[in-house]
Amino acid sequence: KSYPRSIEARLSDAELAAIGLERVALIEPEVTPERLLDEAARHRFALTEGRVEVDFGSGPVSMPTDGYMRSLIKPLRDDAVANSSFTVSNYRIGPNTYLTATADQIIAIYDAVRAHVQACFAANAAVDTKIADGTYTTISDVVNALEWPN
């Protein structure tokens, strides 16, 4: 029999044996270069699905950078480039958070989101290189790599 770690952690080996249980050791999967590359890709994806701050001079606006927002901001950017008087009002960018923006602001948002996503992919490539050359050998190395954008 095995119980959740919380029970095992509270009892000594002798106490576990007295009730017919034994401590279960967790087996960590082997850390291979392939696993590190997968972890780097997962980390990059998590970062690209994050947020970036864009400052219009009146304080930063935190913009989502997820795939959904990227799919919405591109057509707005196209409209803003085509028409300098284009604006959006009450554009939902998060729970109970709405944006009103001019054409120039829309273009700035698009540029910031695009730059953030590109920085994530560039960092992923740099981390992959360090995995390949043996510099990064642990998941902690990969997740905490200095190459990742803040």
PDB file of C-alpha atoms in Angstrom:
ATOM      1  CA  LYS A   1       0.000   0.000   0.000  1.00  0.00           C
ATOM      2  CA  SER A   2       1.059   3.572  -0.573  1.00  0.00           C
ATOM      3  CA  TYR A   3      -0.435   6.821   0.692  1.00  0.00           C
ATOM      4  CA  PRO A   4       0.089  10.423  -0.375  1.00  0.00           C
ATOM      5  CA  ARG A   5       3.474  11.873   0.472  1.00  0.00           C
ATOM      6  CA  SER A   6       1.957  14.074   3.170  1.00  0.00           C
ATOM      7  CA  ILE A   7       1.259  10.997   5.341  1.00  0.00           C
ATOM      8  CA  GLU A   8       4.614   9.407   4.563  1.00  0.00           C
ATOM      9  CA  ALA A   9       6.431  12.645   5.326  1.00  0.00           C
ATOM     10  CA  ARG A  10       4.886  12.853   8.806  1.00  0.00           C
ATOM     11  CA  LEU A  11       5.781   9.296   9.862  1.00  0.00           C
ATOM     12  CA  SER A  12       9.162   7.709  10.463  1.00  0.00           C
ATOM     13  CA  ASP A  13      10.171   4.537   8.594  1.00  0.00           C
ATOM     14  CA  ALA A  14       9.476   2.519  11.771  1.00  0.00           C
ATOM     15  CA  GLU A  15       5.992   4.030  12.146  1.00  0.00           C
ATOM     16  CA  LEU A  16       5.219   3.268   8.511  1.00  0.00           C
ATOM     17  CA  ALA A  17       6.438  -0.325   8.917  1.00  0.00           C
ATOM     18  CA  ALA A  18       4.280  -0.738  12.037  1.00  0.00           C
ATOM     19  CA  ILE A  19       1.150  -0.097   9.971  1.00  0.00           C
ATOM     20  CA  GLY A  20       2.305  -2.178   7.009  1.00  0.00           C
ATOM     21  CA  LEU A  21       3.541   0.641   4.768  1.00  0.00           C
ATOM     22  CA  GLU A  22       6.893   1.592   3.349  1.00  0.00           C
ATOM     23  CA  ARG A  23       8.296   4.880   2.159  1.00  0.00           C
ATOM     24  CA  VAL A  24       8.021   5.310  -1.597  1.00  0.00           C
ATOM     25  CA  ALA A  25      10.950   6.961  -3.333  1.00  0.00           C
ATOM     26  CA  LEU A  26      10.078   9.211  -6.202  1.00  0.00           C
ATOM     27  CA  ILE A  27      11.967   8.355  -9.341  1.00  0.00           C
ATOM     28  CA  GLU A  28      12.922  11.383 -11.381  1.00  0.00           C
ATOM     29  CA  PRO A  29      13.032  10.814 -15.133  1.00  0.00           C
ATOM     30  CA  GLU A  30      16.506  10.898 -16.620  1.00  0.00           C
ATOM     31  CA  VAL A  31      17.569  14.354 -17.733  1.00  0.00           C
ATOM     32  CA  THR A  32      18.607  13.910 -21.345  1.00  0.00           C
ATOM     33  CA  PRO A  33      19.434  16.620 -23.868  1.00  0.00           C
ATOM     34  CA  GLU A  34      16.111  15.852 -25.560  1.00  0.00           C
ATOM     35  CA  ARG A  35      14.246  16.413 -22.288  1.00  0.00           C
ATOM     36  CA  LEU A  36      16.112  19.694 -21.772  1.00  0.00           C
ATOM     37  CA  LEU A  37      15.199  20.821 -25.294  1.00  0.00           C
ATOM     38  CA  ASP A  38      11.544  19.963 -24.572  1.00  0.00           C
ATOM     39  CA  GLU A  39      11.729  21.908 -21.310  1.00  0.00           C
ATOM     40  CA  ALA A  40      13.222  24.911 -23.130  1.00  0.00           C
ATOM     41  CA  ALA A  41      10.376  24.813 -25.656  1.00  0.00           C
ATOM     42  CA  ARG A  42       7.787  24.567 -22.854  1.00  0.00           C
ATOM     43  CA  HIS A  43       9.385  27.507 -21.058  1.00  0.00           C
ATOM     44  CA  ARG A  44       9.467  29.579 -24.255  1.00  0.00           C
ATOM     45  CA  PHE A  45       5.802  28.824 -24.870  1.00  0.00           C
ATOM     46  CA  ALA A  46       4.919  29.894 -21.318  1.00  0.00           C
ATOM     47  CA  LEU A  47       6.785  33.162 -21.819  1.00  0.00           C
ATOM     48  CA  THR A  48       5.178  33.880 -25.198  1.00  0.00           C
ATOM     49  CA  GLU A  49       1.795  33.370 -23.538  1.00  0.00           C
ATOM     50  CA  GLY A  50       2.605  36.028 -20.927  1.00  0.00           C
ATOM     51  CA  ARG A  51       2.420  39.808 -20.903  1.00  0.00           C
ATOM     52  CA  VAL A  52       4.499  42.799 -21.954  1.00  0.00           C
ATOM     53  CA  GLU A  53       4.318  46.376 -20.738  1.00  0.00           C
ATOM     54  CA  VAL A  54       3.839  49.178 -23.243  1.00  0.00           C
ATOM     55  CA  ASP A  55       4.236  52.771 -22.053  1.00  0.00           C
ATOM     56  CA  PHE A  56       2.372  55.530 -23.871  1.00  0.00           C
ATOM     57  CA  GLY A  57       3.806  58.249 -21.642  1.00  0.00           C
ATOM     58  CA  SER A  58       1.024  58.121 -19.075  1.00  0.00           C
ATOM     59  CA  GLY A  59       2.227  54.927 -17.444  1.00  0.00           C
ATOM     60  CA  PRO A  60       2.666  51.348 -18.617  1.00  0.00           C
ATOM     61  CA  VAL A  61      -0.158  49.242 -19.969  1.00  0.00           C
ATOM     62  CA  SER A  62       0.230  45.504 -19.437  1.00  0.00           C
ATOM     63  CA  MET A  63      -0.664  43.719 -22.665  1.00  0.00           C
ATOM     64  CA  PRO A  64      -1.202  39.979 -23.038  1.00  0.00           C
ATOM     65  CA  THR A  65       1.116  38.326 -25.550  1.00  0.00           C
ATOM     66  CA  ASP A  66      -0.762  35.060 -25.942  1.00  0.00           C
ATOM     67  CA  GLY A  67      -1.760  33.632 -29.296  1.00  0.00           C
ATOM     68  CA  TYR A  68      -5.294  34.958 -28.980  1.00  0.00           C
ATOM     69  CA  MET A  69      -4.112  38.540 -28.483  1.00  0.00           C
ATOM     70  CA  ARG A  70      -1.579  38.200 -31.294  1.00  0.00           C
ATOM     71  CA  SER A  71      -4.377  37.080 -33.612  1.00  0.00           C
ATOM     72  CA  LEU A  72      -6.448  40.125 -32.608  1.00  0.00           C
ATOM     73  CA  ILE A  73      -3.736  42.791 -32.673  1.00  0.00           C
ATOM     74  CA  LYS A  74      -2.410  42.014 -36.183  1.00  0.00           C
ATOM     75  CA  PRO A  75      -5.584  43.076 -38.060  1.00  0.00           C
ATOM     76  CA  LEU A  76      -5.837  46.156 -35.832  1.00  0.00           C
ATOM     77  CA  ARG A  77      -2.252  47.012 -36.699  1.00  0.00           C
ATOM     78  CA  ASP A  78      -3.012  46.598 -40.395  1.00  0.00           C
ATOM     79  CA  ASP A  79      -5.972  48.988 -40.048  1.00  0.00           C
ATOM     80  CA  ALA A  80      -3.843  51.459 -38.078  1.00  0.00           C
ATOM     81  CA  VAL A  81      -1.115  51.442 -40.746  1.00  0.00           C
ATOM     82  CA  ALA A  82      -3.690  51.975 -43.484  1.00  0.00           C
ATOM     83  CA  ASN A  83      -5.564  54.730 -41.625  1.00  0.00           C
ATOM     84  CA  SER A  84      -3.679  57.011 -39.204  1.00  0.00           C
ATOM     85  CA  SER A  85      -6.965  58.184 -37.641  1.00  0.00           C
ATOM     86  CA  PHE A  86      -8.020  54.616 -36.787  1.00  0.00           C
ATOM     87  CA  THR A  87      -8.847  54.002 -33.112  1.00  0.00           C
ATOM     88  CA  VAL A  88     -10.256  51.236 -30.954  1.00  0.00           C
ATOM     89  CA  SER A  89     -12.447  51.722 -27.904  1.00  0.00           C
ATOM     90  CA  ASN A  90     -13.211  49.342 -25.071  1.00  0.00           C
ATOM     91  CA  TYR A  91     -10.918  46.658 -26.449  1.00  0.00           C
ATOM     92  CA  ARG A  92     -10.777  43.888 -23.828  1.00  0.00           C
ATOM     93  CA  ILE A  93      -7.192  43.011 -22.864  1.00  0.00           C
ATOM     94  CA  GLY A  94      -7.886  41.156 -19.638  1.00  0.00           C
ATOM     95  CA  PRO A  95     -10.485  40.501 -16.979  1.00  0.00           C
ATOM     96  CA  ASN A  96     -12.347  43.780 -16.479  1.00  0.00           C
ATOM     97  CA  THR A  97      -9.550  45.602 -18.355  1.00  0.00           C
ATOM     98  CA  TYR A  98     -10.335  47.541 -21.502  1.00  0.00           C
ATOM     99  CA  LEU A  99      -8.158  49.616 -23.805  1.00  0.00           C
ATOM    100  CA  THR A 100      -8.863  52.645 -25.945  1.00  0.00           C
ATOM    101  CA  ALA A 101      -5.995  53.309 -28.352  1.00  0.00           C
ATOM    102  CA  THR A 102      -5.025  55.453 -31.311  1.00  0.00           C
ATOM    103  CA  ALA A 103      -3.424  54.152 -34.488  1.00  0.00           C
ATOM    104  CA  ASP A 104       0.069  55.005 -33.198  1.00  0.00           C
ATOM    105  CA  GLN A 105      -0.626  53.242 -29.901  1.00  0.00           C
ATOM    106  CA  ILE A 106      -1.976  50.170 -31.686  1.00  0.00           C
ATOM    107  CA  ILE A 107       1.183  49.992 -33.772  1.00  0.00           C
ATOM    108  CA  ALA A 108       3.304  50.396 -30.612  1.00  0.00           C
ATOM    109  CA  ILE A 109       1.392  47.569 -28.930  1.00  0.00           C
ATOM    110  CA  TYR A 110       1.817  45.316 -31.952  1.00  0.00           C
ATOM    111  CA  ASP A 111       5.550  46.119 -32.140  1.00  0.00           C
ATOM    112  CA  ALA A 112       6.034  45.422 -28.415  1.00  0.00           C
ATOM    113  CA  VAL A 113       4.122  42.135 -28.525  1.00  0.00           C
ATOM    114  CA  ARG A 114       5.975  41.027 -31.653  1.00  0.00           C
ATOM    115  CA  ALA A 115       9.365  42.003 -30.178  1.00  0.00           C
ATOM    116  CA  HIS A 116       8.591  40.086 -26.993  1.00  0.00           C
ATOM    117  CA  VAL A 117       7.606  36.935 -28.868  1.00  0.00           C
ATOM    118  CA  GLN A 118      10.683  37.201 -31.116  1.00  0.00           C
ATOM    119  CA  ALA A 119      12.901  37.652 -28.044  1.00  0.00           C
ATOM    120  CA  CYS A 120      11.409  34.453 -26.586  1.00  0.00           C
ATOM    121  CA  PHE A 121      12.248  32.497 -29.745  1.00  0.00           C
ATOM    122  CA  ALA A 122      15.764  33.999 -29.919  1.00  0.00           C
ATOM    123  CA  ALA A 123      16.325  33.054 -26.279  1.00  0.00           C
ATOM    124  CA  ASN A 124      15.054  29.536 -26.968  1.00  0.00           C
ATOM    125  CA  ALA A 125      17.609  29.175 -29.772  1.00  0.00           C
ATOM    126  CA  ALA A 126      20.414  30.414 -27.489  1.00  0.00           C
ATOM    127  CA  VAL A 127      19.367  28.051 -24.698  1.00  0.00           C
ATOM    128  CA  ASP A 128      19.173  25.137 -27.165  1.00  0.00           C
ATOM    129  CA  THR A 129      22.741  25.928 -28.256  1.00  0.00           C
ATOM    130  CA  LYS A 130      23.927  25.799 -24.636  1.00  0.00           C
ATOM    131  CA  ILE A 131      22.128  22.496 -24.139  1.00  0.00           C
ATOM    132  CA  ALA A 132      23.842  21.100 -27.235  1.00  0.00           C
ATOM    133  CA  ASP A 133      27.293  22.251 -26.139  1.00  0.00           C
ATOM    134  CA  GLY A 134      26.824  20.892 -22.606  1.00  0.00           C
ATOM    135  CA  THR A 135      26.683  24.229 -20.786  1.00  0.00           C
ATOM    136  CA  TYR A 136      23.134  23.605 -19.564  1.00  0.00           C
ATOM    137  CA  THR A 137      22.660  20.136 -18.113  1.00  0.00           C
ATOM    138  CA  THR A 138      19.746  20.498 -15.703  1.00  0.00           C
ATOM    139  CA  ILE A 139      16.155  21.660 -15.945  1.00  0.00           C
ATOM    140  CA  SER A 140      17.034  24.402 -13.474  1.00  0.00           C
ATOM    141  CA  ASP A 141      19.779  25.612 -15.846  1.00  0.00           C
ATOM    142  CA  VAL A 142      17.244  25.811 -18.664  1.00  0.00           C
ATOM    143  CA  VAL A 143      14.423  27.506 -16.749  1.00  0.00           C
ATOM    144  CA  ASN A 144      16.714  29.998 -15.016  1.00  0.00           C
ATOM    145  CA  ALA A 145      18.860  30.783 -18.066  1.00  0.00           C
ATOM    146  CA  LEU A 146      19.844  34.431 -18.376  1.00  0.00           C
ATOM    147  CA  GLU A 147      18.865  34.368 -22.046  1.00  0.00           C
ATOM    148  CA  TRP A 148      15.128  34.385 -21.304  1.00  0.00           C
ATOM    149  CA  PRO A 149      13.475  37.803 -21.530  1.00  0.00           C
ATOM    150  CA  ASN A 150      12.137  39.300 -18.306  1.00  0.00           C
TER     151      ASN A 150
END
